[in-house]
Coordinates of C-alpha atoms and ligand atoms in Angstrom, one line a residue:
M1 CA 11.2 13.2 46.4
S2 CA 15.0 13.9 46.4
L3 CA 16.7 15.6 43.5
Y4 CA 18.4 12.3 42.6
Q5 CA 15.1 10.4 42.7
H6 CA 13.5 13.0 40.5
H7 CA 16.5 12.8 38.1
L8 CA 16.1 9.0 37.9
Q9 CA 12.4 9.4 37.2
T10 CA 13.1 11.7 34.3
L11 CA 15.7 9.3 32.8
L12 CA 13.3 6.4 33.2
E13 CA 10.6 8.3 31.4
R14 CA 13.0 9.3 28.6
Y15 CA 14.3 5.7 28.2
R16 CA 10.9 4.1 28.3
Q17 CA 9.7 6.5 25.6
A18 CA 12.7 5.5 23.6
C19 CA 11.9 1.8 24.1
D20 CA 8.4 2.4 22.8
Q21 CA 9.8 4.4 19.8
F22 CA 12.2 1.6 18.8
A23 CA 10.1 -1.4 19.9
L24 CA 12.6 -2.5 22.5
G25 CA 12.1 -4.3 25.8
A26 CA 15.2 -2.8 27.3
I27 CA 18.3 -0.7 26.8
A28 CA 21.6 -2.0 28.3
L29 CA 24.4 0.4 28.9
H30 CA 28.0 -0.5 29.4
S31 CA 30.4 1.7 31.4
G32 CA 33.3 0.7 29.3
S33 CA 36.4 -1.5 29.4
L34 CA 40.0 -0.4 30.2
T35 CA 42.1 0.0 27.0
Y36 CA 45.9 -0.2 26.8
Y37 CA 48.8 1.5 25.1
T38 CA 50.3 -0.7 22.5
N39 CA 52.7 -3.4 23.8
D40 CA 52.1 -2.1 27.3
D41 CA 50.3 -3.0 30.5
N42 CA 49.5 0.7 31.2
A43 CA 45.9 1.5 30.6
H44 CA 44.6 4.7 29.1
P45 CA 42.8 7.0 31.6
F46 CA 39.3 5.6 32.0
H47 CA 36.3 7.7 31.0
P48 CA 33.0 6.0 31.5
M49 CA 30.4 6.2 28.7
P50 CA 28.5 9.4 29.5
L51 CA 25.0 7.9 28.8
T52 CA 25.8 5.3 31.5
Q53 CA 27.4 7.7 34.0
Q54 CA 24.3 9.9 33.8
W55 CA 22.3 7.4 35.8
L56 CA 24.5 7.1 39.0
P57 CA 25.6 9.5 41.7
F58 CA 29.3 8.3 41.8
D59 CA 32.1 7.8 39.4
L60 CA 31.5 4.6 37.4
M61 CA 34.1 1.9 37.3
P62 CA 35.0 -0.1 34.2
E63 CA 32.8 -3.2 33.3
A64 CA 29.6 -2.0 35.0
W65 CA 26.3 -2.6 33.2
L66 CA 22.9 -1.0 33.5
I67 CA 19.7 -2.5 32.3
I68 CA 16.8 -0.2 31.8
S69 CA 13.7 -2.1 31.0
K70 CA 10.2 -1.0 30.1
D71 CA 8.6 -2.2 33.3
S72 CA 11.0 -3.2 36.1
A73 CA 13.3 -1.3 38.4
P74 CA 16.7 -0.3 36.8
T75 CA 19.4 -2.9 37.4
L76 CA 23.1 -2.2 38.1
I77 CA 25.4 -5.1 37.4
W78 CA 28.7 -4.2 39.0
P79 CA 32.0 -6.0 38.6
D80 CA 32.9 -8.0 41.7
R81 CA 36.3 -9.3 40.8
P82 CA 38.7 -10.1 43.6
D83 CA 42.1 -8.9 42.2
F84 CA 45.1 -8.5 44.5
W85 CA 46.9 -6.2 42.0
H86 CA 44.3 -3.5 42.1
V87 CA 41.8 -1.9 44.4
T88 CA 38.6 -3.9 44.3
P89 CA 35.7 -1.6 43.3
K90 CA 33.3 -1.0 46.1
L91 CA 29.8 0.3 45.8
T92 CA 29.2 3.8 47.1
E93 CA 26.8 3.8 50.1
G94 CA 23.7 6.0 49.9
D95 CA 20.0 6.3 49.4
W96 CA 20.4 5.8 45.6
Q97 CA 20.6 2.1 46.3
Q98 CA 16.9 2.0 47.3
H99 CA 16.0 2.7 43.7
W100 CA 18.2 0.1 42.0
K101 CA 18.3 -3.7 41.8
I102 CA 22.0 -4.4 42.3
V103 CA 23.6 -7.6 41.0
K104 CA 27.2 -8.7 41.3
A105 CA 28.7 -9.6 37.9
S106 CA 30.3 -12.7 39.3
Q107 CA 26.8 -14.1 40.0
T108 CA 25.5 -13.9 36.5
S109 CA 26.1 -13.5 32.9
I110 CA 24.8 -10.2 31.5
S111 CA 23.1 -11.7 28.5
A112 CA 20.9 -13.9 30.7
L113 CA 19.5 -10.8 32.4
L114 CA 18.5 -8.9 29.3
P115 CA 14.8 -8.7 28.4
K116 CA 14.5 -9.0 24.6
P117 CA 14.5 -7.3 22.2
V118 CA 17.4 -5.2 23.6
A119 CA 19.7 -2.5 22.3
V120 CA 23.2 -2.3 23.8
L121 CA 25.2 0.9 24.1
S122 CA 28.9 0.6 24.6
H123 CA 32.2 2.3 23.9
Q124 CA 33.6 -1.1 22.9
P125 CA 31.0 -2.6 20.5
D126 CA 33.5 -5.2 19.1
G127 CA 33.4 -7.2 22.3
I128 CA 29.6 -7.6 22.3
D129 CA 28.8 -10.9 20.8
F130 CA 25.6 -11.9 22.5
I131 CA 23.2 -9.8 20.4
E132 CA 22.8 -9.0 16.7
P133 CA 25.2 -6.3 15.5
Q134 CA 22.4 -4.0 14.4
N135 CA 21.3 -3.7 18.0
V136 CA 24.7 -2.5 19.2
N137 CA 24.9 1.3 19.3
P138 CA 22.0 2.0 16.9
V139 CA 22.6 5.5 15.6
E140 CA 18.9 6.4 15.7
L141 CA 18.7 5.5 19.4
L142 CA 21.9 7.3 20.3
N143 CA 20.6 10.5 18.5
W144 CA 17.3 10.2 20.4
L145 CA 19.0 9.9 23.8
N146 CA 21.7 12.4 23.1
F147 CA 19.3 15.1 22.1
D148 CA 17.6 15.0 25.5
R149 CA 20.9 15.4 27.3
A150 CA 21.0 19.1 26.6
V151 CA 18.1 19.7 29.1
K152 CA 19.4 19.0 32.6
T153 CA 17.5 17.8 35.6
E154 CA 17.8 19.8 38.8
W155 CA 20.1 17.1 40.2
E156 CA 22.4 17.5 37.2
I157 CA 22.4 21.3 37.7
E158 CA 23.4 20.7 41.3
Q159 CA 26.4 18.6 40.1
L160 CA 27.3 21.4 37.6
R161 CA 27.1 23.9 40.4
I162 CA 29.5 21.9 42.6
A163 CA 31.8 21.4 39.7
S164 CA 31.9 25.2 39.2
Q165 CA 32.6 25.8 42.9
R166 CA 35.5 23.4 42.9
A167 CA 37.0 25.1 39.8
V168 CA 36.5 28.6 41.2
R169 CA 38.6 27.7 44.3
G170 CA 41.4 26.7 41.8
H171 CA 41.0 29.9 39.8
R172 CA 41.4 32.1 42.8
A173 CA 44.6 30.2 43.8
A174 CA 45.9 30.5 40.2
K175 CA 45.4 34.2 40.3
E176 CA 47.5 34.5 43.4
A177 CA 50.2 32.3 41.9
F178 CA 50.3 34.5 38.8
L179 CA 50.6 37.7 40.9
S180 CA 53.5 36.0 42.8
G181 CA 55.4 35.5 39.5
L182 CA 55.2 31.7 39.4
C183 CA 55.7 29.7 36.2
E184 CA 52.8 28.0 34.3
Y185 CA 53.6 24.6 35.9
D186 CA 53.5 26.0 39.4
I187 CA 50.3 27.9 38.7
H188 CA 48.8 24.7 37.5
L189 CA 49.9 22.9 40.7
A190 CA 48.3 25.7 42.7
Y191 CA 45.1 25.3 40.7
L192 CA 45.0 21.5 41.2
R193 CA 45.7 21.8 44.9
A194 CA 43.0 24.3 45.6
S195 CA 40.4 22.5 43.4
K196 CA 41.4 19.2 45.1
Q197 CA 42.0 17.1 42.0
Q198 CA 44.8 15.2 40.3
Q199 CA 45.7 16.2 36.8
L200 CA 44.2 13.0 35.4
E201 CA 40.9 13.9 37.0
E202 CA 40.5 17.2 35.2
P203 CA 37.6 17.2 32.7
Y204 CA 40.1 18.5 30.1
G205 CA 43.7 19.4 30.0
S206 CA 43.9 22.8 31.7
I207 CA 45.1 25.7 29.6
V208 CA 47.5 27.7 31.8
A209 CA 49.0 30.3 29.5
L210 CA 51.3 33.2 30.4
N211 CA 51.8 36.2 28.0
E212 CA 51.9 35.2 24.3
G213 CA 50.7 31.7 25.2
A214 CA 47.3 33.3 25.9
A215 CA 47.0 33.8 22.1
V216 CA 47.0 30.1 21.5
L217 CA 43.4 28.9 21.9
H218 CA 44.2 25.5 23.2
Y219 CA 47.6 26.2 24.6
E220 CA 49.0 22.9 26.0
N221 CA 52.5 23.8 27.4
K222 CA 53.1 24.2 31.1
H223 CA 56.5 25.8 31.2
L224 CA 58.8 25.2 34.2
E225 CA 60.5 28.6 33.9
A226 CA 58.7 31.8 34.8
P227 CA 59.0 34.6 32.1
K228 CA 61.0 37.8 33.1
C229 CA 57.7 39.6 33.2
S230 CA 54.3 38.0 33.8
N231 CA 52.0 40.2 31.8
T232 CA 48.9 38.0 31.4
L233 CA 47.5 34.7 32.8
L234 CA 44.8 33.1 30.7
I235 CA 43.6 30.1 32.6
D236 CA 40.9 27.8 31.2
A237 CA 40.3 25.0 33.7
G238 CA 37.5 23.0 35.2
A239 CA 36.7 20.3 37.7
K240 CA 34.3 17.3 37.8
I241 CA 31.8 15.8 40.2
N242 CA 30.1 12.5 39.5
G243 CA 31.2 12.9 35.9
Y244 CA 29.7 16.4 35.4
A245 CA 32.2 19.1 34.3
S246 CA 32.8 22.8 34.7
D247 CA 34.7 24.7 32.1
I248 CA 35.8 28.2 33.3
T249 CA 38.2 30.8 31.9
R250 CA 39.6 33.9 33.6
T251 CA 42.2 36.3 32.3
F252 CA 44.4 38.3 34.7
T253 CA 46.8 41.0 33.7
Q254 CA 49.3 43.6 35.0
G255 CA 51.5 46.3 33.7
N256 CA 49.5 47.8 30.8
D257 CA 46.4 49.9 31.5
F258 CA 45.2 49.7 27.9
F259 CA 45.2 45.9 28.0
L260 CA 43.6 46.0 31.5
D261 CA 40.8 48.1 30.1
L262 CA 40.3 45.6 27.4
V263 CA 40.0 42.8 29.9
K264 CA 37.4 44.8 31.9
A265 CA 35.5 45.5 28.7
V266 CA 35.4 41.8 27.7
D267 CA 34.3 40.9 31.2
A268 CA 31.4 43.4 30.9
L269 CA 30.3 42.3 27.5
Q270 CA 30.5 38.6 28.6
L271 CA 28.0 39.4 31.4
R272 CA 25.7 41.0 28.9
L273 CA 25.9 37.9 26.7
C274 CA 25.2 35.6 29.7
Q275 CA 22.0 37.6 30.3
Q276 CA 20.8 36.5 26.8
C277 CA 20.7 32.9 27.9
T278 CA 17.0 32.7 28.4
V279 CA 14.4 30.1 27.3
G280 CA 13.6 30.4 23.5
T281 CA 16.7 32.3 22.5
N282 CA 18.6 30.7 19.7
Y283 CA 22.2 30.2 20.6
L284 CA 23.3 31.5 17.2
D285 CA 21.8 34.9 18.1
I286 CA 24.1 35.0 21.1
H287 CA 27.1 34.2 18.9
N288 CA 26.0 37.0 16.6
S289 CA 25.7 39.4 19.5
A290 CA 29.2 38.4 20.6
L291 CA 30.6 39.3 17.2
Q292 CA 28.8 42.7 17.4
E293 CA 30.1 43.4 20.9
I294 CA 33.7 42.5 20.0
A295 CA 33.5 44.6 16.9
A296 CA 32.2 47.6 18.9
L297 CA 35.0 47.1 21.4
L298 CA 37.7 47.0 18.7
H299 CA 36.2 50.2 17.3
Q300 CA 35.8 52.1 20.6
S301 CA 39.3 51.2 21.8
G302 CA 40.9 52.4 18.6
L303 CA 42.1 49.0 17.6
C304 CA 40.1 49.2 14.4
K305 CA 38.7 52.3 12.8
L306 CA 36.0 50.5 10.9
G307 CA 32.5 50.6 12.3
V308 CA 30.7 47.4 13.5
E309 CA 28.9 46.8 10.2
E310 CA 31.9 47.2 8.0
Q311 CA 34.1 45.0 10.2
L312 CA 31.5 42.2 10.1
A313 CA 31.0 42.5 6.4
K314 CA 34.8 42.1 5.9
K315 CA 35.1 39.5 8.6
V316 CA 37.8 41.6 10.4
T317 CA 36.3 40.8 13.8
Q318 CA 36.9 37.1 13.4
T319 CA 40.7 37.8 13.3
F320 CA 40.4 38.7 17.0
F321 CA 37.5 36.4 18.0
P322 CA 37.9 33.3 15.8
H323 CA 36.0 30.7 17.8
G324 CA 32.4 30.1 18.8
I325 CA 30.7 31.7 21.7
G326 CA 30.4 28.4 23.6
H327 CA 28.8 25.0 23.7
L328 CA 26.5 22.7 25.7
L329 CA 28.1 21.5 29.0
G330 CA 27.4 18.4 31.0
L331 CA 29.0 15.0 31.2
N332 CA 31.1 15.9 28.2
V333 CA 32.8 19.3 28.3
H334 CA 31.5 19.8 24.8
D335 CA 28.3 18.0 25.5
A336 CA 26.6 15.9 22.8
G337 CA 23.8 17.1 20.5
G338 CA 24.8 20.7 20.0
L339 CA 24.0 20.7 16.3
Q340 CA 21.1 18.3 16.5
Q341 CA 17.8 19.9 15.7
N342 CA 15.6 17.0 16.9
R343 CA 15.7 13.5 18.4
Q344 CA 15.8 12.1 14.8
G345 CA 19.3 13.5 14.5
D346 CA 18.9 16.2 11.8
L347 CA 21.8 18.5 12.0
A348 CA 21.9 22.3 11.6
T349 CA 24.4 23.8 9.1
R350 CA 26.7 26.3 10.6
P351 CA 26.7 29.7 8.8
E352 CA 29.8 30.7 6.9
H353 CA 30.6 33.5 9.4
A354 CA 30.6 31.1 12.4
P355 CA 32.4 28.0 11.2
F356 CA 33.4 26.7 14.7
L357 CA 30.1 27.2 16.5
R358 CA 29.2 24.0 18.4
L359 CA 25.6 24.8 19.4
M360 CA 22.8 25.8 17.1
R361 CA 19.6 25.2 19.1
P362 CA 17.1 27.3 20.8
L363 CA 17.7 27.2 24.5
Q364 CA 15.1 25.3 26.5
N365 CA 14.5 25.5 30.3
N366 CA 17.5 24.0 32.1
T367 CA 19.8 23.9 29.0
V368 CA 23.4 24.4 30.4
V369 CA 25.9 26.2 28.2
T370 CA 29.2 28.1 28.3
I371 CA 29.5 31.7 27.3
E372 CA 33.1 32.4 26.4
P373 CA 33.9 35.5 24.3
G374 CA 37.5 36.3 23.5
L375 CA 39.8 38.9 22.0
Y376 CA 43.2 37.7 21.0
F377 CA 46.3 39.0 19.2
I378 CA 47.1 35.8 17.2
P379 CA 50.1 36.5 14.8
M380 CA 48.9 33.9 12.3
L381 CA 45.5 35.4 11.9
L382 CA 46.8 39.0 11.9
E383 CA 49.1 38.1 9.0
K384 CA 46.2 36.5 7.2
M385 CA 44.1 39.6 7.7
I386 CA 46.8 41.9 6.5
A387 CA 47.3 39.7 3.4
E388 CA 43.6 39.2 2.5
I389 CA 41.8 42.3 3.7
P390 CA 43.7 45.4 2.4
E391 CA 41.3 47.9 4.0
H392 CA 41.2 46.2 7.5
G393 CA 41.4 49.6 9.3
C394 CA 43.4 48.1 12.2
D395 CA 46.1 50.0 14.1
L396 CA 48.9 47.6 13.6
K397 CA 51.4 49.6 15.7
L398 CA 49.1 49.5 18.7
I399 CA 48.4 45.8 18.1
E400 CA 52.2 45.1 18.1
T401 CA 52.4 46.6 21.6
L402 CA 49.7 44.1 22.8
K403 CA 51.1 40.9 21.4
P404 CA 53.2 40.3 24.5
F405 CA 49.8 40.1 26.4
G406 CA 48.5 37.3 24.1
G407 CA 44.7 37.5 24.5
I408 CA 41.6 37.5 26.7
R409 CA 38.9 35.0 27.3
I410 CA 36.2 35.0 30.0
E411 CA 34.1 31.9 30.3
D412 CA 31.2 31.1 32.6
N413 CA 28.8 28.2 32.9
V414 CA 25.2 29.3 32.7
V415 CA 21.7 27.7 32.9
A416 CA 18.8 29.0 30.7
K417 CA 15.8 29.2 33.0
A418 CA 12.2 30.2 32.4
E419 CA 12.7 33.0 34.9
G420 CA 16.0 34.2 33.5
T421 CA 19.7 33.2 33.5
L422 CA 21.4 31.3 36.3
N423 CA 25.1 31.9 36.3
L424 CA 26.8 29.0 38.1
T425 CA 30.3 30.4 37.8
R426 CA 29.6 34.0 39.0
T427 CA 27.6 32.8 41.9
S428 CA 30.4 30.5 42.9
F429 CA 32.9 33.4 42.8
E430 CA 30.5 35.4 45.0
E431 CA 29.9 32.6 47.5
I432 CA 33.3 31.2 48.1
N433 CA 35.8 33.1 50.3
F434 CA 39.5 32.3 50.5
S435 CA 38.9 31.1 54.1
D436 CA 36.7 28.2 52.8
S437 CA 39.4 26.9 50.5
Ligands
LIG501 N1 38.1 24.4 27.5 C1 37.7 24.2 26.2 C2 36.6 25.1 25.9 O1 36.4 26.2 26.5 O2 35.7 24.9 25.1
MN502 MN1 37.1 26.4 28.5
MN503 MN1 34.3 26.0 26.8

């Protein structure tokens, strides 16, 4: 059985179980419709509904439908609309077609094909007038299906591996562009070219930050002018394949040995945190380890004279590492269901010391997550610390010298496996040579 066939089998099992649970004959999934800017004939970039995209090994077009029924083969209804203004969608060739019943939308009306009772899942529920409103996007069904998305099939892991490999080619090119003194915009172009994607195809807007920009967690500028001195590049950028995303960050620096040592130390502690991604580990424990690691580094490097326990008690460490250690990764960059504790949709409450943590589940076999510790010199948070924690113990003079370097983040995409951790990003860096790019 191919990886894709196995993937399809797993999804069919999950959906048929959901049909039993909710007394349904079928679940119909819409890929989505194009939406438009106000008073404009320009459409927003199209992002297919992830639950729909998950079923197929190619990028879904708008207005495709899937029907997953309890006892017949899955059906794909694809839009066959001759339109001389646009490219007519064509079906991707391949073995996947053997496992699907394929129907052209022009030959049928979707409602006539639906075994009843049916639930419909769509980004655009308002346009669905052929079934009762309570059967459109039922929250209980969405919770049920989204919970299972955290555990990837081997086919999905293969997509995520390819997405990592594409991004890694871009990261290598971005490093070279940084060392050549290029501006953020040109570094981004080098990234896009090497990862073979257009800006609109990126899974999220790349963060390409030089110097102080690296202290802005979701820095959005891409300046056209290079700074006089390029101290740091923090690049957080991914790529997609068949809808599956990578989400990778690297920090490069030059000109300051102290900051370089900090980058090396964050890289080393990030690897230790990745090793904790094993089956049964609660992700909150990895976040807590990250806080401990960053606190130890602040102390050892002389940035903060308080020890680990005192820093954590006073929440000094969060000034330098304010975000969560990472999140689920898949068809969404921040994949669905991170706070869900079960298929019923009960949510975990984030502890006060980790207000931005996006994942609070024990890791299961084949859960894919990011691990992304950081250490930043963020003026706004430093001022808050100085105002609110009188005995913070930080060396403010030393910190002042590091502000022009912004900050550090290292982010990998990893799979929790029964036999240990599989790091999709590090293996990509090891496997890909410049000559392949
Ligand atoms: N790129 C956004 C994040 O790392 O979560
Ligand atoms: Mn990222
Ligand atoms: Mn991330």
